mmCIF file of C-alpha atoms in Angstrom:
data_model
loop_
_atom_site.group_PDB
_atom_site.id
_atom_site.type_symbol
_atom_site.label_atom_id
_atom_site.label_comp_id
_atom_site.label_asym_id
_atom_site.label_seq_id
_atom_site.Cartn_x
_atom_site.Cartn_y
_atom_site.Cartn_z
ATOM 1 C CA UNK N 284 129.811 101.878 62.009
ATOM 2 C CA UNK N 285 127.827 98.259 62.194
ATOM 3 C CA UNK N 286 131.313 96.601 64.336
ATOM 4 C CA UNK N 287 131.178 99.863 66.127
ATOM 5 C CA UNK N 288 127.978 99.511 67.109
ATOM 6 C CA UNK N 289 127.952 95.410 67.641
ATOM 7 C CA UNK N 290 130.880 96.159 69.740
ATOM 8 C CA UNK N 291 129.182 98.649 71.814
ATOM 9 C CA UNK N 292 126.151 96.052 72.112
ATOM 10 C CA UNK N 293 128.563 93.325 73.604
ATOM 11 C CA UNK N 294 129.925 95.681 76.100
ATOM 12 C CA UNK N 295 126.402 96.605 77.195
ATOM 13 C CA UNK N 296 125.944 93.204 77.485
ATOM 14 C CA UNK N 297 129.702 92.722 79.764
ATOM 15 C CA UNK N 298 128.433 95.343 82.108
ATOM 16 C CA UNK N 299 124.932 94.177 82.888
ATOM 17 C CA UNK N 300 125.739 90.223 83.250
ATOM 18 C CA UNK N 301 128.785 91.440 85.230
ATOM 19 C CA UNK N 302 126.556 93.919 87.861
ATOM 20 C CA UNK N 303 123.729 91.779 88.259
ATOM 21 C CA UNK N 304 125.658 88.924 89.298
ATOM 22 C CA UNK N 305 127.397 90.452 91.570
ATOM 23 C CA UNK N 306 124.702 91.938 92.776
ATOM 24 C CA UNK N 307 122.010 88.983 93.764
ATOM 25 C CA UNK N 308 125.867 87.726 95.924
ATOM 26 C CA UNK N 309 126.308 90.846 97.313
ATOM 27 C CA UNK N 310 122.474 91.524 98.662
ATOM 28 C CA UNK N 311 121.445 87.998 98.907
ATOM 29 C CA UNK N 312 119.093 87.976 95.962
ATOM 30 C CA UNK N 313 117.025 85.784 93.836
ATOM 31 C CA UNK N 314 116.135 86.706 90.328
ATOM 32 C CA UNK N 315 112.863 86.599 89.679
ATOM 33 C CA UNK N 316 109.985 87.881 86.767
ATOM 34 C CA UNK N 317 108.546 90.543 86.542
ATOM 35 C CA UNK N 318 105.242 92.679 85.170
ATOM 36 C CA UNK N 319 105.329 95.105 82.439
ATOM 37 C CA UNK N 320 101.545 96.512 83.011
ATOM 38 C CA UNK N 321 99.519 95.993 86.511
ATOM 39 C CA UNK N 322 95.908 97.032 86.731
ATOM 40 C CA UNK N 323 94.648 100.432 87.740
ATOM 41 C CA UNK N 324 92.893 101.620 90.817
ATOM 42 C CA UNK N 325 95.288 98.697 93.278
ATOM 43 C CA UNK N 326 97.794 101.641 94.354
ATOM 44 C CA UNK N 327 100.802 99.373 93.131
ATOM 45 C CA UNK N 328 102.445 101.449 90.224
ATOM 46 C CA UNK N 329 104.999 103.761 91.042
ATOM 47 C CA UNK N 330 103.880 107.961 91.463
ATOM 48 C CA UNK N 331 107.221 108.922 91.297
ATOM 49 C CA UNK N 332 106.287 112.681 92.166
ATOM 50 C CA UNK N 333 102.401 112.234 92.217
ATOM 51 C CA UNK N 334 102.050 114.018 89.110
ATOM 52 C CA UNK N 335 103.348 111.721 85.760
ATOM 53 C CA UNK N 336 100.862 110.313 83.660
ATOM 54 C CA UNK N 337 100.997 106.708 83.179
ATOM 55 C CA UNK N 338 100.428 104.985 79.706
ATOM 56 C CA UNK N 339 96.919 103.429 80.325
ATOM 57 C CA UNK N 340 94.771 101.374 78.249
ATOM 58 C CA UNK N 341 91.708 99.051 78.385
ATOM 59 C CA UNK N 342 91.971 95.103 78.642
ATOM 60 C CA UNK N 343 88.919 93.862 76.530
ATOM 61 C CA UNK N 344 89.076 90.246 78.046
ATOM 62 C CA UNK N 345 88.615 91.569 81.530
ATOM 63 C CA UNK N 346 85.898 93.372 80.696
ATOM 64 C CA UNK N 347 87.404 96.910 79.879
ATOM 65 C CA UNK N 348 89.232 97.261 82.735
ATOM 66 C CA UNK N 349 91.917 99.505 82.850
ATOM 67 C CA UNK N 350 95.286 98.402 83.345
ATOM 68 C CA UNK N 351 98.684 100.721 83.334
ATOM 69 C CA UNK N 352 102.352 100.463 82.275
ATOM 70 C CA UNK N 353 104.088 100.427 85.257
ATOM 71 C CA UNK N 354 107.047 103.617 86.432
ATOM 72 C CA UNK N 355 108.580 101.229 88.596
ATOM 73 C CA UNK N 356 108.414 98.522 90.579
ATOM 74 C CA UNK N 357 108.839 100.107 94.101
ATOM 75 C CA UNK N 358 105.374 98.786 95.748
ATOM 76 C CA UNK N 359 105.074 95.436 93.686
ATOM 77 C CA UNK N 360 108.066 93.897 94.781
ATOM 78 C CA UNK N 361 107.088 94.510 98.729
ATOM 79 C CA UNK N 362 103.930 92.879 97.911
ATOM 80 C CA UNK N 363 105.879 90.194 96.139
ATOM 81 C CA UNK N 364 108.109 89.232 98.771
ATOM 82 C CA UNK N 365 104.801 88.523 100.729
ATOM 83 C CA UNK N 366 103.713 86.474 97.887
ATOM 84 C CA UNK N 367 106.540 84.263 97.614
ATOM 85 C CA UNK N 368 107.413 84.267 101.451
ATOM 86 C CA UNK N 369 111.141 85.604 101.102
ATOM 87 C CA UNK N 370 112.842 85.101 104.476
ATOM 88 C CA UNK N 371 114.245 87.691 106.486
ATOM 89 C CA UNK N 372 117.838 88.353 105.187
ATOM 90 C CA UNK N 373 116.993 87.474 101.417
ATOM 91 C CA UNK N 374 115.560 89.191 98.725
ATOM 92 C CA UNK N 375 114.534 89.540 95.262
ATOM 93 C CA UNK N 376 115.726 91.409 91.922
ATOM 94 C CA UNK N 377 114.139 91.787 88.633
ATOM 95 C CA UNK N 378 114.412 93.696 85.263
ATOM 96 C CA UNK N 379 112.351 96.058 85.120
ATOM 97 C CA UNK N 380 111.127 97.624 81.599
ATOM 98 C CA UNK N 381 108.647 100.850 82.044
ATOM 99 C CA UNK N 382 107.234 103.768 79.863
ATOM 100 C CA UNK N 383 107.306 107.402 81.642
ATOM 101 C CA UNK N 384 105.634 109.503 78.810
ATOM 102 C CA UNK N 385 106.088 112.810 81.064
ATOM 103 C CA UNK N 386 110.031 112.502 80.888
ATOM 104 C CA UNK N 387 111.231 115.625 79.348
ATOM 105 C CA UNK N 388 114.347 114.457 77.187
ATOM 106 C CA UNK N 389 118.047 115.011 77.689
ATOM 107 C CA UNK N 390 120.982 113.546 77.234
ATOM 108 C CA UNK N 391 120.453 111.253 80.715
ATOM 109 C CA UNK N 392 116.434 111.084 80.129
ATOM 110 C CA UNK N 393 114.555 109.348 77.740
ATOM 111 C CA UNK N 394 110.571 108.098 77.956
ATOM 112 C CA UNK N 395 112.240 104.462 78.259
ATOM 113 C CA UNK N 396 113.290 103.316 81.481
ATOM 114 C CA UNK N 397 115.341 100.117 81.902
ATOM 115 C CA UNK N 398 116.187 98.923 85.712
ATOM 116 C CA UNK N 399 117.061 96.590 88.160
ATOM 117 C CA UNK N 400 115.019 96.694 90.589
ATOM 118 C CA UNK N 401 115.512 94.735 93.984
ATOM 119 C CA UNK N 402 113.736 94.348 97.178
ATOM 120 C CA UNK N 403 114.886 92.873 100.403
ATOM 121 C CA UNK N 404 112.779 91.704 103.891
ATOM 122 C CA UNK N 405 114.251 93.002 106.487
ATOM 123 C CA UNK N 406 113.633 93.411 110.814
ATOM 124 C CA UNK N 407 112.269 96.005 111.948
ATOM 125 C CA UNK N 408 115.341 96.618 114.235
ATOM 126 C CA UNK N 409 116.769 97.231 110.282
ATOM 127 C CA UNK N 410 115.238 100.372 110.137
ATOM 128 C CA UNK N 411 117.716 102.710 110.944
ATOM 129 C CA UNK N 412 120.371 104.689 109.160
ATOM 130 C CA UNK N 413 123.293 102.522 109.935
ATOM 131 C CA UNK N 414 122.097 99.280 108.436
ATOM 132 C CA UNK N 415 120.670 101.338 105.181
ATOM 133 C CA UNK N 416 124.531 102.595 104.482
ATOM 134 C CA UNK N 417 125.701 99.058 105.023
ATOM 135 C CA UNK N 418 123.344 98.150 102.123
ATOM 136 C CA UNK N 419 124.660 101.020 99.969
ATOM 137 C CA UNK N 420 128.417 100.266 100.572
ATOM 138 C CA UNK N 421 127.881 96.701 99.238
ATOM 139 C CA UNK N 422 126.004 98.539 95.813
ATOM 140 C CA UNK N 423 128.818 100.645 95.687
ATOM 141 C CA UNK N 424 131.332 98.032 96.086
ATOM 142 C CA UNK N 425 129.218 96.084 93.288
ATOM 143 C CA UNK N 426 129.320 99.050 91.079
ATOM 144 C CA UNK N 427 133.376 99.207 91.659
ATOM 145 C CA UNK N 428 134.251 95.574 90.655
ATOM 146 C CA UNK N 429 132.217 96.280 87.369
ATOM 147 C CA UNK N 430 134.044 99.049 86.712
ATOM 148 C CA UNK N 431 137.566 97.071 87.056
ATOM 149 C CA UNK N 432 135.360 94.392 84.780
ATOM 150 C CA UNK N 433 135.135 97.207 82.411
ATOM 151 C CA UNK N 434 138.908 98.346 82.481
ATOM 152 C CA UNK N 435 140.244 94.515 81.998
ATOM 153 C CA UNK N 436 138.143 94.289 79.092
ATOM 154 C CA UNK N 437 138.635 97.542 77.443
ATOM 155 C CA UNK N 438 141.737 99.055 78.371
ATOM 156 C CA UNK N 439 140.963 102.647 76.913
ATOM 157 C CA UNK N 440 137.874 102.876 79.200
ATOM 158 C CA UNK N 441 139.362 104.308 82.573
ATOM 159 C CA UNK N 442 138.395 103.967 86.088
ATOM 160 C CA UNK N 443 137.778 107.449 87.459
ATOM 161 C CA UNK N 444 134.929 106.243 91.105
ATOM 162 C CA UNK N 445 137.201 106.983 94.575
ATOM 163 C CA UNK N 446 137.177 104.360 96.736
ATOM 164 C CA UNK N 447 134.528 105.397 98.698
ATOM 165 C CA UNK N 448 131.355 106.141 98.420
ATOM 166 C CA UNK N 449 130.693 109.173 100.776
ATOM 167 C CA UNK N 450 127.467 109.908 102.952
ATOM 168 C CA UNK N 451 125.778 113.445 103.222
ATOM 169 C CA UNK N 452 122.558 114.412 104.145
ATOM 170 C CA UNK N 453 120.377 116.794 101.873
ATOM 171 C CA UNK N 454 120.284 119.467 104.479
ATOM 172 C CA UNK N 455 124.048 119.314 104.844
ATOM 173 C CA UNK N 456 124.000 120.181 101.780
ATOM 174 C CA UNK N 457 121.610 122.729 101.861
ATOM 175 C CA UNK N 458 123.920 124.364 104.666
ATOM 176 C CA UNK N 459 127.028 123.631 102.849
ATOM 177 C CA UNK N 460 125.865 125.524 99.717
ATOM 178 C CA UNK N 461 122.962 127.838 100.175
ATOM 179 C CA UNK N 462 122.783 129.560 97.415
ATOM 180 C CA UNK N 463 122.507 127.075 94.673
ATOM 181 C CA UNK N 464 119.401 125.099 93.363
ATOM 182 C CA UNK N 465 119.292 121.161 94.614
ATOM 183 C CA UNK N 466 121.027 120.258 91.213
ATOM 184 C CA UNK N 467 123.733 122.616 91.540
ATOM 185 C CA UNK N 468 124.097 120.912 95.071
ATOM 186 C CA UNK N 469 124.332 117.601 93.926
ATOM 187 C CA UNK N 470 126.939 118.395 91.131
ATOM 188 C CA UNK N 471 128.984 120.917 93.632
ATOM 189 C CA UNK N 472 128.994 117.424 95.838
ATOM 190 C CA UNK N 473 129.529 114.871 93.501
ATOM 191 C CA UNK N 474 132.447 116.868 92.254
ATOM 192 C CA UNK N 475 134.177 117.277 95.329
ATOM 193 C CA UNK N 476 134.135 113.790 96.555
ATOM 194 C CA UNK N 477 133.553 111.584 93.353
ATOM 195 C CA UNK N 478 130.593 109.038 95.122
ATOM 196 C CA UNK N 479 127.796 110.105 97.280
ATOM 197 C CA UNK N 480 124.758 108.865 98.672
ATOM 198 C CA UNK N 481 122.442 111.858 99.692
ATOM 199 C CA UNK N 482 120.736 110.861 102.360
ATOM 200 C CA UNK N 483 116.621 112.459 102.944
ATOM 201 C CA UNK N 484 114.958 112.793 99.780
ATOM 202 C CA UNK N 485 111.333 113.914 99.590
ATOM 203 C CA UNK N 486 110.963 115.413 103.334
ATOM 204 C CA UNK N 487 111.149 119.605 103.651
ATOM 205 C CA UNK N 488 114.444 120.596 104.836
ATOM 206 C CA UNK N 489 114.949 123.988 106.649
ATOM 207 C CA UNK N 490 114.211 126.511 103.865
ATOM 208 C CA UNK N 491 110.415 124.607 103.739
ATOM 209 C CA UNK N 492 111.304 122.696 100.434
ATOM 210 C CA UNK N 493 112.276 119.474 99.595
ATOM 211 C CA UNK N 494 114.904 118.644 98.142
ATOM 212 C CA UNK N 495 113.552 116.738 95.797
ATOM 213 C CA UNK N 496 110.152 115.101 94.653
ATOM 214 C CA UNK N 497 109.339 111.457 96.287
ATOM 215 C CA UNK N 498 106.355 109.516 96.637
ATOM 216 C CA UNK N 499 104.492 108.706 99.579
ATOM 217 C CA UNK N 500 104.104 105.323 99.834
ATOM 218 C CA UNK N 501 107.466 103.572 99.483
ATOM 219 C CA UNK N 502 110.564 105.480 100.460
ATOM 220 C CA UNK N 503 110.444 106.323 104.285
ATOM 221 C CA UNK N 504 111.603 109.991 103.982
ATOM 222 C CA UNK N 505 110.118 111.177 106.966
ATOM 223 C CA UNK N 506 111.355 108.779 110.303
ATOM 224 C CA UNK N 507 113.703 110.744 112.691
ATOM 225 C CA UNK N 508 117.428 108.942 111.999
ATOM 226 C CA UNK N 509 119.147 111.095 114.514
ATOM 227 C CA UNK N 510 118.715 113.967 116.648
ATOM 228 C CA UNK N 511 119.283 116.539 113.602
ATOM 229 C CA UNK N 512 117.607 114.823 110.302
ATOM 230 C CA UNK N 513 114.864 112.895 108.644
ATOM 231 C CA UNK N 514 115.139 110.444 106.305
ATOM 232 C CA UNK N 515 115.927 106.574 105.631
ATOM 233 C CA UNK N 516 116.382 106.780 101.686
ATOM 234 C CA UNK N 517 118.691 108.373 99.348
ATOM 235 C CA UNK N 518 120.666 108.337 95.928
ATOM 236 C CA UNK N 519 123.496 107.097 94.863
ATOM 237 C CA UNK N 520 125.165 110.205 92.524
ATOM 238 C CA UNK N 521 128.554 110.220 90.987
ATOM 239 C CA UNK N 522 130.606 112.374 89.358
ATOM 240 C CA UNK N 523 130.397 111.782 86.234
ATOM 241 C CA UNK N 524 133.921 113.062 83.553
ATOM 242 C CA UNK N 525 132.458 112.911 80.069
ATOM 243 C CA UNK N 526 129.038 115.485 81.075
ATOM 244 C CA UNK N 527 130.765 117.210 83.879
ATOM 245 C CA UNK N 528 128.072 116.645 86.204
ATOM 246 C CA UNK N 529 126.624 115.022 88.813
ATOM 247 C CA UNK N 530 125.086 111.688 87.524
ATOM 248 C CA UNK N 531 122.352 109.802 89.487
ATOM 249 C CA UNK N 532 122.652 105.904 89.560
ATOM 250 C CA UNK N 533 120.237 104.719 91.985
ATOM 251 C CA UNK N 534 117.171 105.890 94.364
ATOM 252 C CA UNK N 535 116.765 103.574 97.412
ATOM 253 C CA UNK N 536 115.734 103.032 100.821
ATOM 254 C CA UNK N 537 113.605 101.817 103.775
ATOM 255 C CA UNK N 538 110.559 101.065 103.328
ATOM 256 C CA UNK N 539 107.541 102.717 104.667
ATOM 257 C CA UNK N 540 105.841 101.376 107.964
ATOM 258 C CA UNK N 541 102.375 101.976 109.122
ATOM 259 C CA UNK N 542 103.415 105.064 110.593
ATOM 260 C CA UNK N 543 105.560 106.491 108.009
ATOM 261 C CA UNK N 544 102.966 105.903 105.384
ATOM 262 C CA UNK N 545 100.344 107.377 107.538
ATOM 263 C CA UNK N 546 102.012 110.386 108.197
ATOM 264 C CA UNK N 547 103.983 110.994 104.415
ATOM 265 C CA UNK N 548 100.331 110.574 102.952
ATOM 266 C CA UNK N 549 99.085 112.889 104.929
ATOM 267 C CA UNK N 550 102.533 115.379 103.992
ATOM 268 C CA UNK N 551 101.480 114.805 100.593
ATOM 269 C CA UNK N 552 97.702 115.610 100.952
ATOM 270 C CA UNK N 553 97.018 111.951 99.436
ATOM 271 C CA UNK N 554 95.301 110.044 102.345
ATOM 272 C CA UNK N 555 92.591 108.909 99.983
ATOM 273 C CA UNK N 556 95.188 106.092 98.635
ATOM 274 C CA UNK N 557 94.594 104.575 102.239
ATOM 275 C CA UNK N 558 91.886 102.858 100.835
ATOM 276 C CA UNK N 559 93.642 101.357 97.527
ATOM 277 C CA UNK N 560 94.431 97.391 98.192
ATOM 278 C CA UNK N 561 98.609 98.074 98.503
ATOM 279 C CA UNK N 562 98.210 100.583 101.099
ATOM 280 C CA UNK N 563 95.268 98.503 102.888
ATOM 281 C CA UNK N 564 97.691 95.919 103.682
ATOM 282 C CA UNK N 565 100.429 97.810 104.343
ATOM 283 C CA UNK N 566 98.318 99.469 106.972
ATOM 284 C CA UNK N 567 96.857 96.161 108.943
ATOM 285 C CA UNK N 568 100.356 94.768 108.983
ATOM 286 C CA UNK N 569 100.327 92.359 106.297
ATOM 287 C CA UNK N 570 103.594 92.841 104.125
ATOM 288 C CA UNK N 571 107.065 92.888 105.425
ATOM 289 C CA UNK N 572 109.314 95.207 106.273
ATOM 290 C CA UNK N 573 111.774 96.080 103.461
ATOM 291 C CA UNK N 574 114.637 97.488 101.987
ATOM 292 C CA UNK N 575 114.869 98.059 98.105
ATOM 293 C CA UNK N 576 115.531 100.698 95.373
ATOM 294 C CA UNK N 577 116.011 100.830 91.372
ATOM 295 C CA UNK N 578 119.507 101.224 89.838
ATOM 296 C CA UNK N 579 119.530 102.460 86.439
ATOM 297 C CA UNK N 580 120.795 99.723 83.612
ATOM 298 C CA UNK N 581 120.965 102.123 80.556
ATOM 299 C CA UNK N 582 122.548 105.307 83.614
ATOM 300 C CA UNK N 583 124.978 102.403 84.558
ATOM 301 C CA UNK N 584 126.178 101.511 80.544
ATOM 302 C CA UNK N 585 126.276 105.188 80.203
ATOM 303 C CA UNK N 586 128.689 106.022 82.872
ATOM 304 C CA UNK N 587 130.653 102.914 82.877
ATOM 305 C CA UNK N 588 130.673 103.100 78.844
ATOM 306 C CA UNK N 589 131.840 107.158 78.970
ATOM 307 C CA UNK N 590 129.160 107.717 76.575
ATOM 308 C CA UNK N 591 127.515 111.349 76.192
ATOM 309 C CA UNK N 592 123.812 110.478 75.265
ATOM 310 C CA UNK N 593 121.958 107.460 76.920
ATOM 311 C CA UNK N 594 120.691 106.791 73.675
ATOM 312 C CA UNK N 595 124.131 105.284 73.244
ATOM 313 C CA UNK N 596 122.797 102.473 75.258
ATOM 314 C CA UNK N 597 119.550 101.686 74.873
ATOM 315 C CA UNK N 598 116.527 102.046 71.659
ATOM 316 C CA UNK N 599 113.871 105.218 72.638
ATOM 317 C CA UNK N 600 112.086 107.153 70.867
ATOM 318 C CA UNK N 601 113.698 110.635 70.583
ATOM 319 C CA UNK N 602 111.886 114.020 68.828
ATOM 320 C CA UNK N 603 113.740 115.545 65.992
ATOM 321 C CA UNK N 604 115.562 117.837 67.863
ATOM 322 C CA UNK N 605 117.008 115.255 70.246
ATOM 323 C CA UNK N 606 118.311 113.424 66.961
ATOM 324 C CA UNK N 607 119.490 116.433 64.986
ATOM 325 C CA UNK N 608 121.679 117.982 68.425
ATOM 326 C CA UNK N 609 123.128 114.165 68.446
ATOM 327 C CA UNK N 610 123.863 114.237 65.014
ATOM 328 C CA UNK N 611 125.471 117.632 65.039
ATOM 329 C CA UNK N 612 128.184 116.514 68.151
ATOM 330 C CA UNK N 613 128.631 113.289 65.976
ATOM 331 C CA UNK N 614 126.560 110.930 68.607
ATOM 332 C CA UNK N 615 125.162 107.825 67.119
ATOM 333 C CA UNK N 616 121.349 106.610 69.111
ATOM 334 C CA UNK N 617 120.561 103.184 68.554
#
């Protein structure tokens, strides 16, 4: 079980050298550090859905402040390209290691979360829905050269993503199967054409609900990209053989300007965060326009690995009944 497990570790290892390489070519990146905690009360950490918990604690040399383990990296690195005075057409990518103690487990969820997360300045002529699928199409066309990595390397591990990567906005897909749940959409979707990037995450769609939860201070969700739909930020979901389901890889897009932020804020009943220091700046025009998004490094082992648990991949914590179901379908967690 040790070699099998050693083994395992050095293909973890293939996959992430091989994808982030390719990536920093592919997008024009430079890697760069990263923080693990930032303090509390700025408006940088990530609110995913405005309602997770962050792990927070008190720093006793700076005189009890509190600081916070970050969800993501989504506002820092926009704040960061300011700070290091990226040019237009480059952009930056980092590891990034966070804690989401809310996470209910599964076998694609643990409390650990282990990304790359990237961040590119952009015009503002950028901000349209044309030049945010370009971006995706080079991901995608990272994510299938890793794959063939994969295959060269260990034979037995098949290639099983089409070609392309197809786009499809979430109210398509509302229309295209109303009756099922957002999930059910995605998996119906991902099914049928192997790769998609859903486009409009986080705005309501034509039954009044979202499709899905998204903060409102990063993602623009909200701009008018044509004359039928909203939205300049998706996910990248595949289909994925081993669960049978739909399997998200990424969550992207444009960045919020002054008047995207002003009016998602006020779509999320959160204007108050106008007054934290991110959003202050944002607001008078002092951080560049960007692109950016997080792609899963323990989603991406998973898939490209065919494992069945992500625990497979990376070291969580898991309860007793996460450990005992693995143990029962003969899955080993790290």
């Amino acid at each position: 079980m040790d070699k099998e497990i050693l083994k395992r570790e050095q293909a973890i290892t293939l996959i992430k050298d091989t994808f982030s390489k390719e990536l920093v070519k592919q997008l024009n990146l430079v890697r760069i550090s990263s923080p693990l905690i930032v303090m509390d009360g700025t408006g940088l950490n990530d609110d995913l859905n405005g309602i997770e918990r962050p792990v927070k604690f008190p720093v006793k040399s700076l005189n009890e402040q509190k600081a916070v383990v970050v969800h993501s990296l989504a506002k820092w690195k926009r704040l960061r390209l300011k700070e290091l005075d990226v040019e237009v057409g480059k952009g930056i990518l980092t590891d990034m290691r966070a804690l989401r103690p809310d996470e209910d487990y599964s076998p694609i969820h643990s409390i650990y979360v282990d990304q790359w997360d990237w961040e590119k300045h952009i015009e503002p002529e950028h901000r349209n829905l044309d030049f945010l699928k370009s971006v995706v199409e080079k991901i995608y066309t990272v994510l299938k050269h890793t794959e063939q990595v994969v295959h060269d390397h260990y034979k037995s591990i098949m290639t099983s993503l089409p070609e392309k990567i197809t786009f499809i906005h979430t109210e398509e897909l509302l229309q295209k199967y109303p009756d099922a749940t957002p999930k059910e959409r995605e998996t119906l979707a991902a099914k049928e054409y192997g790769a998609i990037f859903l486009i409009g995450i986080g705005g309501k769609l034509s039954n009044g609900e979202a499709h899905d939860g998204r903060a409102a201070d990063y993602d623009d969700w909200s701009t008018k990209n044509d004359e039928n739909y909203n939205g300049l930020n998706g996910d990248i979901i595949v289909w994925n053989p081993v669960l049978e389901s739909a399997f998200e890889l990424s969550s992207m897009g444009v960045r919020v300007d002054k008047k995207a932020l002003q009016y998602q804020l006020k779509e999320k009943n959160c204007e108050d965060r106008s007054s934290l220091m991110f959003h202050k700046m944002l607001l008078n025009g002092e951080l560049p326009e960007s692109i950016g998004g997080g792609i899963g490094q323990s989603r991406l082992c998973m898939f490209m690995l065919k494992g069945r648990h992500i625990g497979e991949v990376q070291v969580s914590v898991w309860s007793k009944k996460e450990q005992e179901t693995a143990d029962l379908e003969g899955i080993h967690l790290l």
